[in-house]
Amino acid sequence: MNRLATSLQPGRAPRAKRAALGLAATALALTALPATAVSAQAAASDPLARYHHQHLTWKSCLLGPDDATGKELEQAGARCADVTVPLDYAAPGGPTITVAVSRIRATDTAHRVGPLLLNGGGPGGQTIGDPPWVHKAMKDVGRRYDVVGMDPRFVGRSTPLDCHWPTGSAFRGAGGDRAGFDRIATFSEDLARRCRTHAGDVLPYATTRNTARDMDVIRAALGERRISYLGYSYGSYLGQVYATMFSGRTDRVVLDGVIDPHRYGPRLLRGVGAANRHALEGWASWAAARDTTYGLGRTRGAVLATVDRVQAAAARTPLRLGAYRVDEHMAPIVLFNGLSQDNDSAYGDFAQGIQDMRRAADGQRVTPSPWLAGVLEFELTGAESQYGSVQTSILCGDAAAPHDPEVYWRDVQRARTQDPLFGPVTNNLNPCAFWDRPRERPTTVRGDLPALLVNATGDPRTSYEGATAVHRKWHSSRLVTLRGADQHAVYGVYGSRCADDTVNAYLATGRLPATDITCRARGPQDTFSAPGAVPSP
């Protein structure tokens, strides 16, 4: 979970930038799978037999002396492998790609449950490095699972997809007028053109449904009948799709930061404006209580006025922050990025960033603080082009978006009246408006699943309403509510003993709580109650 908060995963600055890998590297990876010892009868009954029965070669996860992820995996005792999957599942005898996985094996083999496959969100987020911290969050129950991380197709250490973008994210604010909106439409159209130019041969295969198919190949290659699953944010939607496409192949399922599948698609940020405004106000109260440190205002209203002044200054003249320029399209994205984690460290980083932007608005020369510098590098350079390329390719490949810019312009104008700061971000167009139609229809998610759902009431990315909608549909599920936190991703991330213990008890026993659970924000209030009914949105 190491990407910025414009994505549907917990927001943190990206790891050290990786070299961009273009079409040539992608093409080299599209090779044929070597023949395996699969009988003709098995191949006839299962067209994916050679993938399901492939031998995995487990090796060191360390790629070199500067590989921080590899070092963490090595220290945790993990090993890594590459799983070969078909590029196109409709033509399994055609070109192949690889999906990188990591695994910390169970040590309590006498009570082993099986593999727990992870997805940390995105779409487009790397998960291969997550087993160490998830294994730690699982406490003693972690010894009973093979904890498996996966970089989904085209992500991270898997076969890459890179559109050679000048940014790591397609999301931008629409600006204050029609001229600004038209600039972003041109920007978005250019991003779509770059993807067709540099990755057009693989774009149709960057979808959630194909990632779910890859997961089932991984299950089979591990020699397992079923897998347990822990998915955060976008990973909650991926888990719903997998459980639908491969019914009966899941054991224990935890979805944290739950997406309503009816709201998932290229315009997935619509509807989260109010939660982000609430999170901004909560942060403003925190900053006001620390005015002697940050000087942003002594009251919540004064801090919010400072934020408005920064946004207005950026709209007049781009703010100069070191080598970067922050204009009316980027300023609200910086604010959006600062709102996903409800803790002092994240709040402090955000406050420093606003402090930097206020000084720049006052005409001072500013070297951005580390958090802000990371956001600006991510948003305003091509250092993380691969991430944005894959994220957008999946969103556009999963469901069709309106192709008429006027649809977005009308939505932006309506949203602006309710929320002039975030409305023009969450309703704006993106490259999907200029994308080819998806090859497959979206998955109609199954009617019920005995899963454990986890969500904070103030989640600024996957709103609490999404969790309650899925819970109402899945009558056999249970919902763990973290009340009083503007937090995206809870289990093992926020520090709620109540939520963490509930998840671990389910992973240990396979039994869901008898009723829904409500946990309070950490501190003396980190307690739980069992209301016995679905909490109201």
XYZ file of C-alpha atoms in Angstrom:
537
model
C 0.000 0.000 0.000
C 2.450 2.572 -1.169
C 0.682 4.888 -3.561
C -0.780 8.328 -3.325
C -4.338 8.843 -2.291
C -5.795 9.700 -5.691
C -5.886 5.925 -6.042
C -8.238 3.622 -4.258
C -5.695 2.382 -1.785
C -4.155 3.792 1.390
C -2.205 6.912 0.544
C 1.495 7.156 1.141
C 4.251 8.589 -0.970
C 5.552 6.191 -3.631
C 8.705 4.217 -3.115
C 11.893 5.173 -4.901
C 11.098 5.679 -8.579
C 11.719 2.819 -10.957
C 13.034 2.978 -14.492
C 10.275 3.257 -17.084
C 9.783 0.129 -19.162
C 8.264 0.699 -22.569
C 6.744 -1.286 -25.391
C 9.963 -3.119 -26.229
C 10.208 -4.565 -22.719
C 6.547 -5.502 -22.800
C 6.874 -7.232 -26.126
C 9.841 -9.267 -24.945
C 7.742 -10.641 -22.095
C 4.980 -11.876 -24.384
C 6.461 -15.314 -24.891
C 5.126 -18.816 -25.081
C 4.882 -20.988 -21.980
C 7.210 -23.976 -22.223
C 5.523 -27.348 -22.514
C 4.838 -29.050 -19.184
C 4.083 -32.612 -18.238
C 0.333 -32.288 -18.692
C -1.571 -35.196 -20.225
C -3.488 -34.732 -23.458
C -6.668 -35.705 -21.645
C -6.163 -33.022 -18.991
C -5.364 -30.425 -21.644
C -8.521 -31.315 -23.537
C -10.744 -30.965 -20.464
C -8.954 -27.871 -19.146
C -7.590 -25.422 -21.767
C -5.584 -23.778 -18.962
C -4.024 -27.053 -17.775
C -0.475 -26.066 -18.641
C -0.874 -22.925 -16.530
C -2.647 -24.640 -13.654
C 0.014 -27.356 -13.430
C 3.101 -25.230 -13.991
C 6.081 -25.608 -11.667
C 6.888 -22.484 -9.678
C 10.536 -21.715 -9.027
C 10.846 -19.973 -5.665
C 13.848 -17.676 -5.357
C 15.226 -14.730 -3.429
C 13.031 -11.624 -3.560
C 16.063 -9.318 -3.482
C 16.709 -7.657 -6.842
C 19.783 -5.696 -5.782
C 21.422 -3.762 -2.952
C 18.968 -0.852 -3.257
C 15.831 -3.006 -3.315
C 14.060 -1.964 -0.096
C 11.044 -4.167 -0.796
C 13.264 -7.154 -1.435
C 15.144 -6.576 1.803
C 11.922 -6.458 3.822
C 10.739 -9.664 2.190
C 14.073 -11.393 2.810
C 14.068 -10.375 6.473
C 10.549 -11.802 6.849
C 11.592 -15.123 5.302
C 9.620 -14.635 2.094
C 10.456 -16.159 -1.278
C 9.348 -14.988 -4.701
C 8.274 -16.599 -7.966
C 6.942 -15.673 -11.392
C 3.651 -17.226 -12.475
C 3.035 -17.528 -16.209
C -0.480 -16.631 -17.390
C -2.019 -16.096 -20.820
C -2.212 -12.533 -22.070
C -5.645 -13.306 -23.502
C -7.687 -15.982 -21.729
C -9.794 -16.400 -24.858
C -6.625 -17.597 -26.610
C -4.648 -19.514 -23.949
C -2.283 -20.911 -26.564
C -1.142 -17.423 -27.531
C 1.311 -14.961 -25.953
C 1.931 -15.117 -22.231
C 2.902 -12.700 -19.494
C 4.227 -13.184 -15.967
C 2.702 -12.238 -12.622
C 5.136 -11.814 -9.731
C 4.231 -13.291 -6.341
C 5.832 -13.476 -2.894
C 5.104 -15.894 -0.082
C 5.777 -16.258 3.635
C 5.038 -19.905 4.333
C 3.053 -21.168 7.291
C 5.165 -22.433 10.168
C 2.335 -24.077 12.129
C 1.851 -26.790 9.549
C -0.237 -28.928 11.895
C -2.949 -26.239 11.913
C -2.320 -24.758 8.476
C -5.375 -23.089 6.897
C -3.906 -22.447 3.446
C -2.853 -19.432 1.390
C -4.070 -15.905 2.139
C -3.811 -13.916 -1.083
C -3.448 -10.146 -0.690
C -4.331 -7.116 -2.768
C -3.502 -3.666 -1.445
C -5.619 -1.607 -3.837
C -5.064 0.777 -6.691
C -5.976 -0.354 -9.230
C -2.367 -0.661 -10.218
C -0.903 -0.937 -6.735
C 1.951 -3.284 -5.925
C 1.190 -5.940 -3.314
C 4.256 -8.158 -3.592
C 5.848 -6.313 -0.655
C 2.841 -6.553 1.674
C 3.194 -10.032 3.251
C 5.641 -8.907 5.996
C 3.408 -6.234 7.524
C 0.211 -8.237 7.009
C 1.876 -11.279 8.618
C 2.773 -9.067 11.580
C -0.790 -7.715 11.832
C -2.108 -11.292 11.894
C -0.147 -11.999 15.091
C -0.207 -15.700 16.049
C -2.713 -16.640 13.353
C -0.140 -15.654 10.721
C 1.784 -18.854 11.492
C -1.142 -20.873 10.089
C -1.227 -19.229 6.660
C 0.931 -18.963 3.594
C 0.723 -15.168 3.191
C 0.945 -14.436 -0.537
C 1.517 -11.052 -2.165
C 0.922 -10.436 -5.847
C 1.821 -7.688 -8.269
C -1.211 -7.909 -10.585
C -0.676 -8.161 -14.326
C 1.291 -5.197 -15.711
C 2.130 -3.917 -12.203
C 5.528 -3.635 -10.521
C 7.581 -6.815 -10.959
C 5.047 -8.394 -13.305
C 5.155 -7.901 -17.069
C 4.989 -4.097 -17.365
C 2.630 -1.734 -19.123
C 3.800 1.850 -19.492
C 2.178 4.584 -21.584
C 5.134 6.977 -21.052
C 3.067 9.596 -19.277
C 4.435 12.853 -17.829
C 2.529 12.068 -14.629
C 1.727 9.238 -12.252
C -1.995 10.005 -12.163
C -4.735 10.910 -14.630
C -6.778 12.786 -11.996
C -6.899 16.583 -12.154
C -9.180 19.379 -11.033
C -11.365 20.886 -13.742
C -10.328 24.466 -12.979
C -12.567 27.473 -12.462
C -14.000 28.002 -15.928
C -14.636 26.390 -19.301
C -11.137 27.216 -20.544
C -9.643 25.268 -17.641
C -11.958 22.327 -18.256
C -10.991 22.273 -21.922
C -7.292 22.221 -20.964
C -7.867 19.088 -18.892
C -9.879 17.511 -21.707
C -6.882 18.047 -24.017
C -4.545 16.679 -21.333
C -6.723 13.585 -20.850
C -7.012 12.966 -24.581
C -3.222 13.121 -24.872
C -2.807 10.549 -22.077
C -5.201 8.213 -23.892
C -3.292 8.696 -27.152
C 0.002 7.861 -25.429
C -1.489 4.590 -24.165
C -2.677 3.606 -27.636
C 0.765 4.455 -29.035
C 2.947 2.744 -26.435
C 0.765 -0.081 -25.101
C -2.094 -0.531 -27.525
C -1.333 -4.236 -28.028
C -1.958 -5.088 -24.371
C -4.494 -2.460 -23.246
C -7.544 -4.694 -23.877
C -6.186 -7.249 -21.407
C -5.639 -4.871 -18.474
C -8.872 -5.582 -16.603
C -10.101 -6.716 -13.215
C -11.663 -9.830 -14.738
C -8.294 -10.874 -16.156
C -6.604 -10.177 -12.828
C -9.185 -12.454 -11.176
C -8.390 -15.136 -13.748
C -4.690 -14.719 -12.907
C -5.538 -15.204 -9.233
C -7.149 -18.516 -10.028
C -4.098 -19.638 -11.981
C -2.012 -18.741 -8.919
C -4.378 -20.781 -6.735
C -3.996 -23.804 -8.969
C -0.225 -23.395 -9.379
C 0.057 -23.355 -5.573
C -1.759 -26.679 -5.559
C -4.752 -25.375 -3.593
C -8.475 -26.057 -3.998
C -9.407 -22.780 -2.316
C -7.752 -19.547 -1.226
C -8.485 -17.055 1.522
C -8.352 -13.417 0.531
C -7.629 -10.007 2.071
C -8.348 -7.074 -0.209
C -8.129 -3.369 0.551
C -10.008 -0.631 -1.302
C -9.986 -1.488 -5.029
C -8.861 -4.897 -3.800
C -12.334 -5.260 -2.261
C -13.857 -5.010 -5.736
C -11.301 -7.457 -7.107
C -12.271 -9.885 -4.335
C -15.948 -9.559 -5.205
C -15.187 -10.242 -8.873
C -13.011 -13.265 -8.067
C -15.608 -14.766 -5.730
C -18.232 -14.319 -8.446
C -16.204 -15.702 -11.352
C -14.796 -18.603 -9.319
C -17.592 -19.488 -6.953
C -16.610 -22.070 -4.358
C -12.875 -21.363 -4.543
C -12.705 -18.932 -1.637
C -12.353 -19.812 2.027
C -12.119 -16.800 4.376
C -12.645 -13.404 2.765
C -11.884 -10.007 4.326
C -12.705 -6.833 2.377
C -11.396 -3.608 3.935
C -12.488 -0.271 2.471
C -15.425 -1.718 0.586
C -16.456 -0.607 -2.891
C -20.080 -0.877 -3.941
C -19.761 -2.711 -7.277
C -22.655 -0.694 -8.688
C -20.570 2.474 -8.241
C -17.283 1.092 -9.516
C -15.982 2.303 -12.875
C -14.005 5.052 -14.630
C -15.804 7.704 -12.574
C -15.209 5.940 -9.281
C -14.426 9.176 -7.409
C -17.970 10.494 -7.821
C -19.706 10.515 -4.486
C -16.625 10.849 -2.259
C -16.590 14.656 -2.204
C -18.562 14.938 1.031
C -16.308 12.462 2.839
C -13.230 14.395 1.723
C -14.755 17.685 2.859
C -15.450 16.058 6.246
C -11.872 14.789 6.418
C -10.528 18.232 5.495
C -12.556 19.813 8.278
C -11.318 17.203 10.750
C -7.722 17.901 9.759
C -8.362 21.658 10.006
C -9.490 21.246 13.623
C -6.323 19.244 14.322
C -4.142 21.944 12.694
C -5.921 24.738 14.555
C -5.042 23.066 17.852
C -1.400 23.220 16.732
C -1.308 26.763 15.407
C 1.913 27.476 17.279
C 3.588 24.756 15.201
C 2.070 25.309 11.750
C 0.618 28.831 11.861
C -2.330 27.995 9.618
C -5.010 29.492 11.881
C -6.280 29.262 15.447
C -9.713 27.929 14.547
C -11.011 25.374 12.078
C -12.584 28.176 10.062
C -9.315 30.092 9.933
C -7.404 27.015 8.707
C -10.008 26.350 6.021
C -9.749 30.005 4.979
C -5.997 29.486 4.544
C -6.684 26.499 2.309
C -9.126 28.574 0.232
C -6.580 31.366 -0.062
C -3.940 28.928 -1.342
C -6.365 27.531 -3.918
C -7.337 31.035 -5.080
C -3.683 32.071 -5.382
C -2.872 28.993 -7.478
C -5.789 29.852 -9.790
C -4.389 33.331 -10.382
C -0.722 32.368 -10.842
C 0.854 28.908 -10.462
C 2.626 28.530 -7.127
C 6.404 28.050 -7.372
C 7.525 25.166 -5.156
C 11.121 24.305 -5.921
C 11.218 22.988 -9.486
C 7.424 22.497 -9.583
C 4.494 24.729 -10.495
C 1.127 24.128 -8.826
C -1.837 25.584 -10.715
C -5.603 25.524 -10.249
C -5.771 21.978 -11.596
C -3.094 20.614 -9.279
C -3.772 22.471 -6.003
C -6.983 20.536 -5.192
C -5.229 17.274 -6.105
C -2.522 18.039 -3.530
C -5.278 18.591 -0.960
C -7.038 15.387 -2.026
C -3.773 13.482 -1.613
C -3.412 14.665 1.959
C -6.679 13.135 3.105
C -6.730 9.385 3.544
C -4.911 8.568 6.786
C -6.253 9.719 10.146
C -3.166 9.978 12.347
C -0.796 12.629 13.683
C 2.040 11.750 11.309
C -0.070 12.047 8.159
C -1.812 15.160 9.448
C 1.550 16.745 10.228
C 2.918 16.015 6.766
C -0.200 17.549 5.232
C 0.015 20.624 7.456
C 3.633 21.143 6.425
C 2.604 20.887 2.794
C -0.124 23.518 3.216
C 2.383 25.677 5.075
C 4.715 25.427 2.062
C 1.925 26.302 -0.360
C 0.831 29.278 1.728
C 4.370 30.626 1.757
C 4.550 30.174 -2.005
C 1.228 32.014 -2.339
C 2.843 34.870 -0.401
C 5.612 35.029 -2.993
C 8.329 33.341 -0.933
C 10.887 30.941 -2.398
C 9.998 27.505 -1.121
C 11.718 24.129 -1.088
C 8.834 21.699 -0.619
C 8.835 19.447 2.427
C 9.399 15.709 1.813
C 5.707 14.772 1.694
C 4.803 17.583 -0.683
C 7.874 16.938 -2.827
C 6.812 13.301 -3.143
C 3.298 14.272 -4.204
C 4.569 16.761 -6.779
C 7.118 14.350 -8.222
C 4.383 11.740 -8.533
C 1.873 14.104 -10.133
C 4.103 16.344 -12.252
C 6.831 14.033 -13.604
C 6.950 10.695 -15.366
C 8.714 8.970 -12.475
C 5.605 6.864 -11.748
C 4.191 6.738 -15.266
C 3.704 2.971 -15.066
C 1.428 3.266 -12.043
C -0.891 5.824 -13.604
C -0.850 3.957 -16.905
C -1.975 0.685 -15.349
C -4.515 2.284 -13.020
C -6.232 4.094 -15.866
C -6.024 1.125 -18.233
C -7.876 -1.059 -15.721
C -10.535 1.548 -14.941
C -11.153 2.208 -18.630
C -10.985 -1.483 -19.507
C -13.479 -2.548 -16.828
C -16.436 -0.366 -17.797
C -17.328 2.206 -20.440
C -17.271 5.915 -19.643
C -19.281 8.694 -21.327
C -17.408 9.939 -24.407
C -19.093 13.349 -24.594
C -17.117 15.993 -22.648
C -20.330 17.957 -22.154
C -21.572 15.254 -19.756
C -18.620 15.923 -17.480
C -18.823 19.688 -17.827
C -22.455 19.685 -16.688
C -21.586 17.397 -13.763
C -18.655 19.609 -12.757
C -20.818 22.721 -12.821
C -23.508 21.082 -10.676
C -20.938 19.732 -8.216
C -19.179 23.084 -7.986
C -22.238 24.647 -6.379
C -22.105 22.075 -3.568
C -18.341 21.843 -3.144
C -16.175 24.256 -5.166
C -12.969 22.568 -3.971
C -13.507 18.824 -4.466
C -16.562 18.788 -6.749
C -14.501 19.731 -9.848
C -12.066 16.885 -8.996
C -14.456 14.025 -8.277
C -16.728 14.785 -11.265
C -14.065 15.660 -13.815
C -13.300 13.714 -16.969
C -10.221 11.525 -17.386
C -8.657 9.532 -20.260
C -11.496 6.972 -20.175
C -13.589 9.563 -22.029
C -11.254 8.985 -24.994
C -10.747 5.228 -24.590
C -11.912 2.323 -26.737
C -14.946 0.417 -25.465
C -14.170 -2.520 -23.113
C -14.098 -5.987 -24.636
C -16.089 -7.514 -21.774
C -19.061 -6.339 -19.773
C -18.550 -5.611 -16.077
C -19.043 -8.515 -13.713
C -22.443 -8.842 -12.097
C -21.251 -9.530 -8.562
C -22.742 -12.554 -6.811
C -25.750 -12.192 -4.588
C -24.242 -13.281 -1.289
C -20.912 -14.164 0.304
C -20.097 -14.972 3.954
C -17.355 -12.357 4.114
C -16.044 -9.977 6.783
C -16.369 -6.331 5.671
C -14.379 -3.543 7.344
C -14.838 0.218 6.861
C -14.363 3.505 8.678
C -17.344 5.845 8.777
C -15.259 8.754 7.482
C -13.293 6.903 4.783
C -12.474 9.564 2.138
C -11.810 7.053 -0.663
C -14.214 4.133 -0.283
C -17.126 5.716 1.490
C -18.954 3.960 4.301
C -22.083 3.862 2.160
C -20.313 1.376 -0.127
C -19.705 -1.019 2.755
C -23.303 -0.831 3.962
C -24.602 -1.365 0.410
C -22.548 -4.550 0.000
C -23.526 -5.696 3.489
C -27.229 -5.284 2.733
C -26.801 -7.381 -0.409
C -24.679 -10.047 1.299
C -26.952 -11.135 4.123
C -24.444 -13.698 5.399
C -21.650 -11.121 5.714
C -20.698 -9.172 8.833
C -19.609 -5.535 8.976
C -16.887 -4.143 11.235
C -17.415 -0.379 11.510
C -14.652 1.938 12.706
C -16.626 4.905 13.940
C -15.148 8.369 14.315
C -12.133 8.075 11.993
C -11.535 9.658 8.572
C -9.444 6.654 7.657
C -8.898 4.674 4.464
C -7.957 1.048 5.269
C -8.322 -0.170 8.830
C -6.987 -3.675 9.510
C -3.301 -3.592 10.374
C -3.088 0.051 9.266
C -5.033 2.301 11.623
C -4.184 0.699 14.946
C -7.651 -0.324 16.171
C -7.258 -3.260 18.532
C -10.986 -3.891 18.240
C -10.962 -4.148 14.432
C -7.688 -6.058 14.239
C -8.754 -8.619 16.850
C -12.079 -9.167 15.095
C -10.378 -9.857 11.762
C -7.804 -12.147 13.358
C -10.476 -14.119 15.203
C -12.256 -14.721 11.894
C -9.035 -15.751 10.148
C -8.244 -18.108 13.018
C -11.624 -19.831 13.270
C -13.342 -19.252 9.944
C -16.401 -18.158 11.909
C -17.863 -14.709 11.359
C -18.956 -12.669 14.402
C -22.494 -13.407 15.527
C -23.439 -9.784 14.890
C -21.953 -6.698 13.307
C -19.212 -4.979 15.280
C -18.714 -1.265 15.918
C -15.264 -0.070 16.971
C -14.417 3.417 18.152
C -11.473 5.536 17.049
C -8.247 4.621 18.788
C -7.350 5.847 22.241
C -9.476 5.294 25.334
C -12.473 4.869 22.976
C -10.918 1.905 21.142
C -13.675 -0.405 22.302
C -16.380 -2.315 20.523
C -20.072 -3.005 20.685
C -22.294 -5.461 18.863
C -25.371 -3.581 17.634
C -26.952 -6.643 16.078
C -28.100 -4.773 12.982
C -26.649 -3.231 9.869
C -25.418 0.276 10.770
C -27.186 3.060 8.928
C -25.179 4.835 6.202
